[in-house]
Short mmCIF file of C-alpha atoms and ligand atoms in Angstrom, two decimals:
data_model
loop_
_atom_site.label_atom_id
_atom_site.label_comp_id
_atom_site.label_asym_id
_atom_site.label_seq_id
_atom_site.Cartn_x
_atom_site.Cartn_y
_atom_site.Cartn_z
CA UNK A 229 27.25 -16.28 12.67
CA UNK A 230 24.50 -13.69 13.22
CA UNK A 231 21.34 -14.78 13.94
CA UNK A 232 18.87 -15.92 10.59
CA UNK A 233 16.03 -13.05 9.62
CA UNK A 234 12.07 -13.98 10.25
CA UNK A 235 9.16 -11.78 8.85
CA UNK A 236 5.90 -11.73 10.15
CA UNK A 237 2.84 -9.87 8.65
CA UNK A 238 -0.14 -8.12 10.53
CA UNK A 239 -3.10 -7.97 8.20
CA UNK A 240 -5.27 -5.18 9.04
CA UNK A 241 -9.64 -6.13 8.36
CA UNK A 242 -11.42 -4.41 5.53
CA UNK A 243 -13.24 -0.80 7.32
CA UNK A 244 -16.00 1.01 6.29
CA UNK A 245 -15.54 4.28 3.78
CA UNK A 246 -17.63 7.00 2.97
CA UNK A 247 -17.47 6.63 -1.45
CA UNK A 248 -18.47 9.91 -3.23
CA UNK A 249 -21.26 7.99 -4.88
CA UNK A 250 -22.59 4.84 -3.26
CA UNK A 251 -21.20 1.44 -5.08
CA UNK A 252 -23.45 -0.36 -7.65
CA UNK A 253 -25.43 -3.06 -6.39
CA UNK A 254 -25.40 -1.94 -3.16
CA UNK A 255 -21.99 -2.90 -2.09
CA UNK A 256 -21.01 -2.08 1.17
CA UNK A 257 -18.17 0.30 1.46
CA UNK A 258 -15.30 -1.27 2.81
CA UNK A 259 -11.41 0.55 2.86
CA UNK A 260 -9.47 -3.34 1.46
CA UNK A 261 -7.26 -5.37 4.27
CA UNK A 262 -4.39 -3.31 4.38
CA UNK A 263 -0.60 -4.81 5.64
CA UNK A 264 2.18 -3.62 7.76
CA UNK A 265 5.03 -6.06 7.67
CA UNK A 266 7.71 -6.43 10.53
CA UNK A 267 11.20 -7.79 9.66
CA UNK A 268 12.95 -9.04 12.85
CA UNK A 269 16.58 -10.75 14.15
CA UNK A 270 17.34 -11.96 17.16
CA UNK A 271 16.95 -8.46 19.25
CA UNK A 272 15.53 -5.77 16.47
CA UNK A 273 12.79 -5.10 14.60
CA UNK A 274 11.91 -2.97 11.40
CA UNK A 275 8.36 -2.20 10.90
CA UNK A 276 6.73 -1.69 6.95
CA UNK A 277 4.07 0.72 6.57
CA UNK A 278 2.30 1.80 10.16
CA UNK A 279 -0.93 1.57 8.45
CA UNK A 280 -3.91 3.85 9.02
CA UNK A 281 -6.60 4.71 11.31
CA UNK A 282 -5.95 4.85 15.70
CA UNK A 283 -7.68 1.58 15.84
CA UNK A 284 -5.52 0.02 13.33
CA UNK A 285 -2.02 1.14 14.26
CA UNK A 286 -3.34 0.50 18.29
CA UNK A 287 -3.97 -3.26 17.39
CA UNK A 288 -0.75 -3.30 15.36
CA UNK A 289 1.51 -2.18 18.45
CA UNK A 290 -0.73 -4.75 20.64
CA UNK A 291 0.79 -7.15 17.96
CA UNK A 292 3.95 -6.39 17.82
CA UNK A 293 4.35 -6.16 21.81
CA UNK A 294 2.51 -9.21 22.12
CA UNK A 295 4.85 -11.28 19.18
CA UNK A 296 8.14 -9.51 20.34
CA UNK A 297 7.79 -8.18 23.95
CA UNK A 298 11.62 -7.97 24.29
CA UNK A 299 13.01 -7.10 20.56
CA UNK A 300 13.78 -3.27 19.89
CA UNK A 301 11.89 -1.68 16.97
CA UNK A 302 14.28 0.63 15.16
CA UNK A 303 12.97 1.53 12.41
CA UNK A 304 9.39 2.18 10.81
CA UNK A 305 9.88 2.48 6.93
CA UNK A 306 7.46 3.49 4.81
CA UNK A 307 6.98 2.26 1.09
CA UNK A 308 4.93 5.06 0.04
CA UNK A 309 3.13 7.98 0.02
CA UNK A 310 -0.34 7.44 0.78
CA UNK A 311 -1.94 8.16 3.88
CA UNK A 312 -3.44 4.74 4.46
CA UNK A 313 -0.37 2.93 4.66
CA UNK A 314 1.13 5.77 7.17
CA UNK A 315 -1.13 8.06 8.80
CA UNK A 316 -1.22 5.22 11.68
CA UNK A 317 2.41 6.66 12.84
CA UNK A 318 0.79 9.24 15.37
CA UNK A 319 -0.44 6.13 17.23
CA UNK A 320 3.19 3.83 16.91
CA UNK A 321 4.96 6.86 17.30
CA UNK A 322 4.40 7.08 21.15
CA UNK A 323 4.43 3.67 21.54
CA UNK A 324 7.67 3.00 20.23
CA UNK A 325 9.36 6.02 21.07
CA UNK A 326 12.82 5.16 20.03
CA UNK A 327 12.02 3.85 16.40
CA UNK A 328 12.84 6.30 13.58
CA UNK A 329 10.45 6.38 10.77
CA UNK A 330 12.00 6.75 7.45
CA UNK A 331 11.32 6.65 3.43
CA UNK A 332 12.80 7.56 0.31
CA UNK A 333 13.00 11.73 -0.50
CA UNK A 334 10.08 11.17 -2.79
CA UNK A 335 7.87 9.66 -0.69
CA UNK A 336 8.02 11.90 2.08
CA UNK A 337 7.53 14.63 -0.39
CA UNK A 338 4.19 12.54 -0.78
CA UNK A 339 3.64 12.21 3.14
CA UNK A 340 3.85 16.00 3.61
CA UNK A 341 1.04 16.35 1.29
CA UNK A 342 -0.79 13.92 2.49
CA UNK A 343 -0.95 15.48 6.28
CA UNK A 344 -1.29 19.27 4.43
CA UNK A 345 -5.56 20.55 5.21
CA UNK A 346 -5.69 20.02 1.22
CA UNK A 347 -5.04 15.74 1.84
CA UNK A 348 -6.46 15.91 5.55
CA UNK A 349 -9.55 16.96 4.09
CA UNK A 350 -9.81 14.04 1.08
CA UNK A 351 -9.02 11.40 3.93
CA UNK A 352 -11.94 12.85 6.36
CA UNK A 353 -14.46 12.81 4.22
CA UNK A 354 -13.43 8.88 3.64
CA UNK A 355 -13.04 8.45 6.84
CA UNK A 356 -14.89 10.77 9.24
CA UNK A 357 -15.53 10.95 12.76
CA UNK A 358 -11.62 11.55 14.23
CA UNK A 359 -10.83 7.60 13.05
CA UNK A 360 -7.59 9.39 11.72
CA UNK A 361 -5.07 11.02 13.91
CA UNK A 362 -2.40 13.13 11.55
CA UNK A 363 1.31 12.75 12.11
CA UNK A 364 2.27 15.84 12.99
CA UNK A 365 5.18 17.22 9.94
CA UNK A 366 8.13 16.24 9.09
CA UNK A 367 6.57 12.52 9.43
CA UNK A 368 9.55 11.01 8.52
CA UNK A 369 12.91 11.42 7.99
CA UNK A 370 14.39 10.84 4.43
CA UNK A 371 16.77 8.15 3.40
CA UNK A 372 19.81 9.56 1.62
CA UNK A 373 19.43 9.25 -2.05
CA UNK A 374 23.71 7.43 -2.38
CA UNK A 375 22.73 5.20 1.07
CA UNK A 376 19.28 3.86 0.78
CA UNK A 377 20.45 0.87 3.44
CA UNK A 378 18.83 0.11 6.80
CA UNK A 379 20.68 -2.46 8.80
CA UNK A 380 19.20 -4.89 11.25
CA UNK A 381 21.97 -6.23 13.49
CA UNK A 382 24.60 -6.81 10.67
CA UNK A 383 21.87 -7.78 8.47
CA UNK A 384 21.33 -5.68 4.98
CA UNK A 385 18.16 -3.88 3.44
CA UNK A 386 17.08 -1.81 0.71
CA UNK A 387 14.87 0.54 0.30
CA UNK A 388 14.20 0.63 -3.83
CA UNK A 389 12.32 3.63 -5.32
CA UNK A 390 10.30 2.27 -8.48
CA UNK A 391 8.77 5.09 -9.61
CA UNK A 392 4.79 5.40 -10.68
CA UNK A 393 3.10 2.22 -9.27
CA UNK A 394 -0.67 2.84 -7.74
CA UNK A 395 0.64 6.51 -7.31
CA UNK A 396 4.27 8.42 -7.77
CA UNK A 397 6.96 7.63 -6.08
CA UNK A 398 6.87 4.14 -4.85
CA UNK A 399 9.26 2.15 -3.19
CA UNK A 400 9.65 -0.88 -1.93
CA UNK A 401 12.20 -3.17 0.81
CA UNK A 402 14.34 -5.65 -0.47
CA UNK A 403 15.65 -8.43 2.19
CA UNK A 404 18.52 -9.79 0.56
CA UNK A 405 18.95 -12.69 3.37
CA UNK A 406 14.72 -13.97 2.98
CA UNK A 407 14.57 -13.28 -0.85
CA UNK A 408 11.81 -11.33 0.06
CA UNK A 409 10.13 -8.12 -1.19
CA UNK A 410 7.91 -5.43 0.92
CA UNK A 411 6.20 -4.23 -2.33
CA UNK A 412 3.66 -1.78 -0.68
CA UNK A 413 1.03 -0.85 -3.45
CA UNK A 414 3.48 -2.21 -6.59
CA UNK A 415 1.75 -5.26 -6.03
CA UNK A 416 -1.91 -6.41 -4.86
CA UNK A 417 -2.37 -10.02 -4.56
CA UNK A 418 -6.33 -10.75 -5.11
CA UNK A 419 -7.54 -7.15 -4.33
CA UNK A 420 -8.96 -4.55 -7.22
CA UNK A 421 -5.58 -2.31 -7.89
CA UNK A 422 -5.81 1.30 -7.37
CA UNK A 423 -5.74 2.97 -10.66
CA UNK A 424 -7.70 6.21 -9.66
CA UNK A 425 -3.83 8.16 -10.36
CA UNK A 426 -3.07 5.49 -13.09
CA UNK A 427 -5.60 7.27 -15.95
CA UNK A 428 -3.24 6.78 -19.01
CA UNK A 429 -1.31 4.36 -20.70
CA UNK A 430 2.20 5.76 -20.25
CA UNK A 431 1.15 5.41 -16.52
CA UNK A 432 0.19 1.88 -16.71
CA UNK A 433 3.42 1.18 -18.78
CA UNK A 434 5.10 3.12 -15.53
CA UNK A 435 3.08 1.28 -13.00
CA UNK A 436 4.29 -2.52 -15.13
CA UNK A 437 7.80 -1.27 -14.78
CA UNK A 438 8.01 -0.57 -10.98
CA UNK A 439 6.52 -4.83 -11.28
CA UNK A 440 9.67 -5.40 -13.35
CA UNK A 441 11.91 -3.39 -10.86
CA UNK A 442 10.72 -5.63 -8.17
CA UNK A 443 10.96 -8.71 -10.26
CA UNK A 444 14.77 -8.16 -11.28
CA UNK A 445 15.23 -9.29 -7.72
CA UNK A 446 13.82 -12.52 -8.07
CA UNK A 447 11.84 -12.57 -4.70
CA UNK A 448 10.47 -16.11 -3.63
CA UNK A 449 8.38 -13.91 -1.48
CA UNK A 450 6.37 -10.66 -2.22
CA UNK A 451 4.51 -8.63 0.32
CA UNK A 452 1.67 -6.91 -0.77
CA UNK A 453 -0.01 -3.66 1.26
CA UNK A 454 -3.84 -4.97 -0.07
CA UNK A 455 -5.28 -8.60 -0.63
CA UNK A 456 -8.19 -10.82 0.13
CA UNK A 457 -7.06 -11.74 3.78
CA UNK A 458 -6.36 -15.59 3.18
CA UNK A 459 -4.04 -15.22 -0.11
CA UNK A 460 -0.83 -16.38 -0.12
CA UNK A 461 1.52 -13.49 -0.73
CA UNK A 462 3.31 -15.71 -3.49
CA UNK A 463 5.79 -13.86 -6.03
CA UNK A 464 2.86 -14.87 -8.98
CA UNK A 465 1.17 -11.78 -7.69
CA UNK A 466 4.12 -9.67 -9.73
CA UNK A 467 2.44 -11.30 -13.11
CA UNK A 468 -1.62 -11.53 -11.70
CA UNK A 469 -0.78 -7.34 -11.34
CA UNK A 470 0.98 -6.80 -14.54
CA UNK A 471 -2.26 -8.66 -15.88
CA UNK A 472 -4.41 -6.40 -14.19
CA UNK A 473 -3.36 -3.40 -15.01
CA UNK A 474 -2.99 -4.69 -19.07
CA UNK A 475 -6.61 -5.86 -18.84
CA UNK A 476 -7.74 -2.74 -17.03
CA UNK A 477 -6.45 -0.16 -20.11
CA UNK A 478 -7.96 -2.76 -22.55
CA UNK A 479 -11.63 -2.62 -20.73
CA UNK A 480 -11.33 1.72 -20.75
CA UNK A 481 -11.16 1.07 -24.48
CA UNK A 482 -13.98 -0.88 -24.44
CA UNK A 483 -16.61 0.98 -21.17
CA UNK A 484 -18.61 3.54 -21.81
CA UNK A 485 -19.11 4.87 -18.07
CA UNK A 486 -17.97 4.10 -14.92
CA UNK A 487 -20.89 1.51 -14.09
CA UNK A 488 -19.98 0.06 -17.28
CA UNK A 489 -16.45 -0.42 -16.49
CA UNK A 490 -17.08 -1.35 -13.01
CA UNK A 491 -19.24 -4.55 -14.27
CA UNK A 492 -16.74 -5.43 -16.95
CA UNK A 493 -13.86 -5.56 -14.73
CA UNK A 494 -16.32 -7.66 -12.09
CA UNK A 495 -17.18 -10.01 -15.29
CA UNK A 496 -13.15 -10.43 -15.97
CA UNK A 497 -11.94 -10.90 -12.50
CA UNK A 498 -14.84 -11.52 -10.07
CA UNK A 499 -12.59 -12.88 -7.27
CA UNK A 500 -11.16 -10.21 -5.94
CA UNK A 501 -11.87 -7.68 -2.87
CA UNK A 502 -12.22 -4.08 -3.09
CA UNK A 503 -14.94 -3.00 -4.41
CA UNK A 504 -14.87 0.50 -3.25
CA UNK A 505 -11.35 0.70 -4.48
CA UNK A 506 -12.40 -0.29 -8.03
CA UNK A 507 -15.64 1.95 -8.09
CA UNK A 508 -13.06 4.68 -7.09
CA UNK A 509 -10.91 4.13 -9.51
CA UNK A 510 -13.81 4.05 -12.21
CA UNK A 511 -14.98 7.20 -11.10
CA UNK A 512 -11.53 8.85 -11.94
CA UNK A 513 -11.31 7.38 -15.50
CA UNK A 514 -14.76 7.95 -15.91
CA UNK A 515 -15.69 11.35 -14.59
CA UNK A 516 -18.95 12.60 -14.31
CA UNK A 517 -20.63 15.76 -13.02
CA UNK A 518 -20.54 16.25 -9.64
CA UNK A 519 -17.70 13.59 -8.90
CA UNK A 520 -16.66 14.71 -5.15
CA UNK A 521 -13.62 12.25 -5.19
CA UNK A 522 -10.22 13.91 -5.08
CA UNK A 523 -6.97 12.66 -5.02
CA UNK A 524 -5.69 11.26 -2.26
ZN1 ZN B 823 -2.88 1.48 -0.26
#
């Protein structure tokens, strides 16, 4: 019998940003607790999602060394395209020399943009000062689209691409054996969600379907990349999204500016963290002059 699965989740804190235009009621800026997920047997590992800045991906492969000083990482897979949940590679990269980082053909498509000087340049001004250290191109090698399996010592999973979630081409790992999902940016769990690339309805209705893609599972366990840092990362985050995002296009039918929508989201759903992820996002559905954000 080969030996059970365990997964174990490093929680990166909450970092200070630079935003475009400083947050209402003086806010600090802080980048939300960010995730990076390691699924493990009895001699391998598979990291999720390297996460971000050298500090960041340093204390991660402190972690992992520390929790698993004799297990082989083999993989790093990453869920999606943005640079926050990857740009930390550079740094795991020579630490774990042997571990191939992979990811669906879509999201690497994402990841080479990300590291071009057009997305270098968004992420610096974010986060100046050399915090960042760019994997050097190709970061990753793609999955094949017919064999999207990565195998941990007999042990089955599955990388799922899910479309549009908090940007395009999502994905996220399916662990048959825990009943657990790695949902990367499909799901937040107590954190303001990302909608800065989700303007429109038909890309909320796309981000509510990547949920459903992940629900079809039926995880007992979901794994989010952002959350308030003592949540439980229960599968009722797949619904407290999907609500999210449904009140969120109800409240841009209702704002008339980006303060405006910023306080009525606040008055819905005052619990959350991520502040400067929800002032982003109002800035992008409500643009005004001078607006310095761009895409990440
Ligand atoms: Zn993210």
């Amino acid at each position: 019998m080969s030996s059970p699965l365990r997964a174990d989740v490093f929680l990166a804190p909450a970092i200070p940003a630079i935003p475009p235009f400083p947050i209402p009621h003086a806010i600090p800026p802080l980048w939300t607790p960010t995730a990076a997920t390691l699924i493990s047997s009895a001699h391998e590992a598979i990291l999720v999602d390297p996460l971000f800045t050298t500090t960041q991906a340093t204390a991660l492969a402190d972690w992992i060394d520390a929790l698993f000083p004799d297990k082989r990482l083999t993989y790093i897979y990453i869920t999606h395209g943005h640079g926050d949940h990857f740009f930390g590679l550079s740094t795991l990269r020579q630490r774990f020399p042997n571990a191939t980082a992979v990811a669906t053909e879509g999201v690497l498509k994402h990841m080479e943009q990300q590291i071009s000087p057009a997305g270098q340049a968004v992420w610096e001004t974010l986060f100046p000062g050399g915090q960042i250290v760019f994997p050097a191109s190709p970061p990753a090698e793609a999955l094949p689209a017919h064999d999207l399996t990565l195998e941990l010592e007999g042990h089955k999973l599955h990388a799922v691409p899910a479309g549009h979630s908090d940007t395009d081409d999502s994905s996220f790992l399916w662990v048959p054996d825990l009943k657990l999902a790695v949902a990367g940016d499909i799901v937040y769990n107590n954190a303001y969600s990302f909608l800065a690339e989700t303007l429109t309805a038909p890309l909320r209705e796309q981000w509510i379907d990547a949920i459903q893609k992940v629900r079809s599972f039926r995880p007992e366990t979901v794994i989010v990349g952002h959350k308030t840092p003592s949540a439980v990362d229960g599968a009722w985050n797949l619904d407290a999204t999907e609500r999210y995002i449904e009140m969120w296009g109800r409240l841009v039918g209702e704002a008339k500016d980006a303060e405006d929508m910023f306080d009525r989201v606040r008055r819905e759903d005052p619990d959350r963290t991520g502040e400067f992820v929800l002032w982003w996002s109002c800035l992008q559905q409500f643009p005004r002059e001078g607006n310095a954000t761009a895409k990440a």
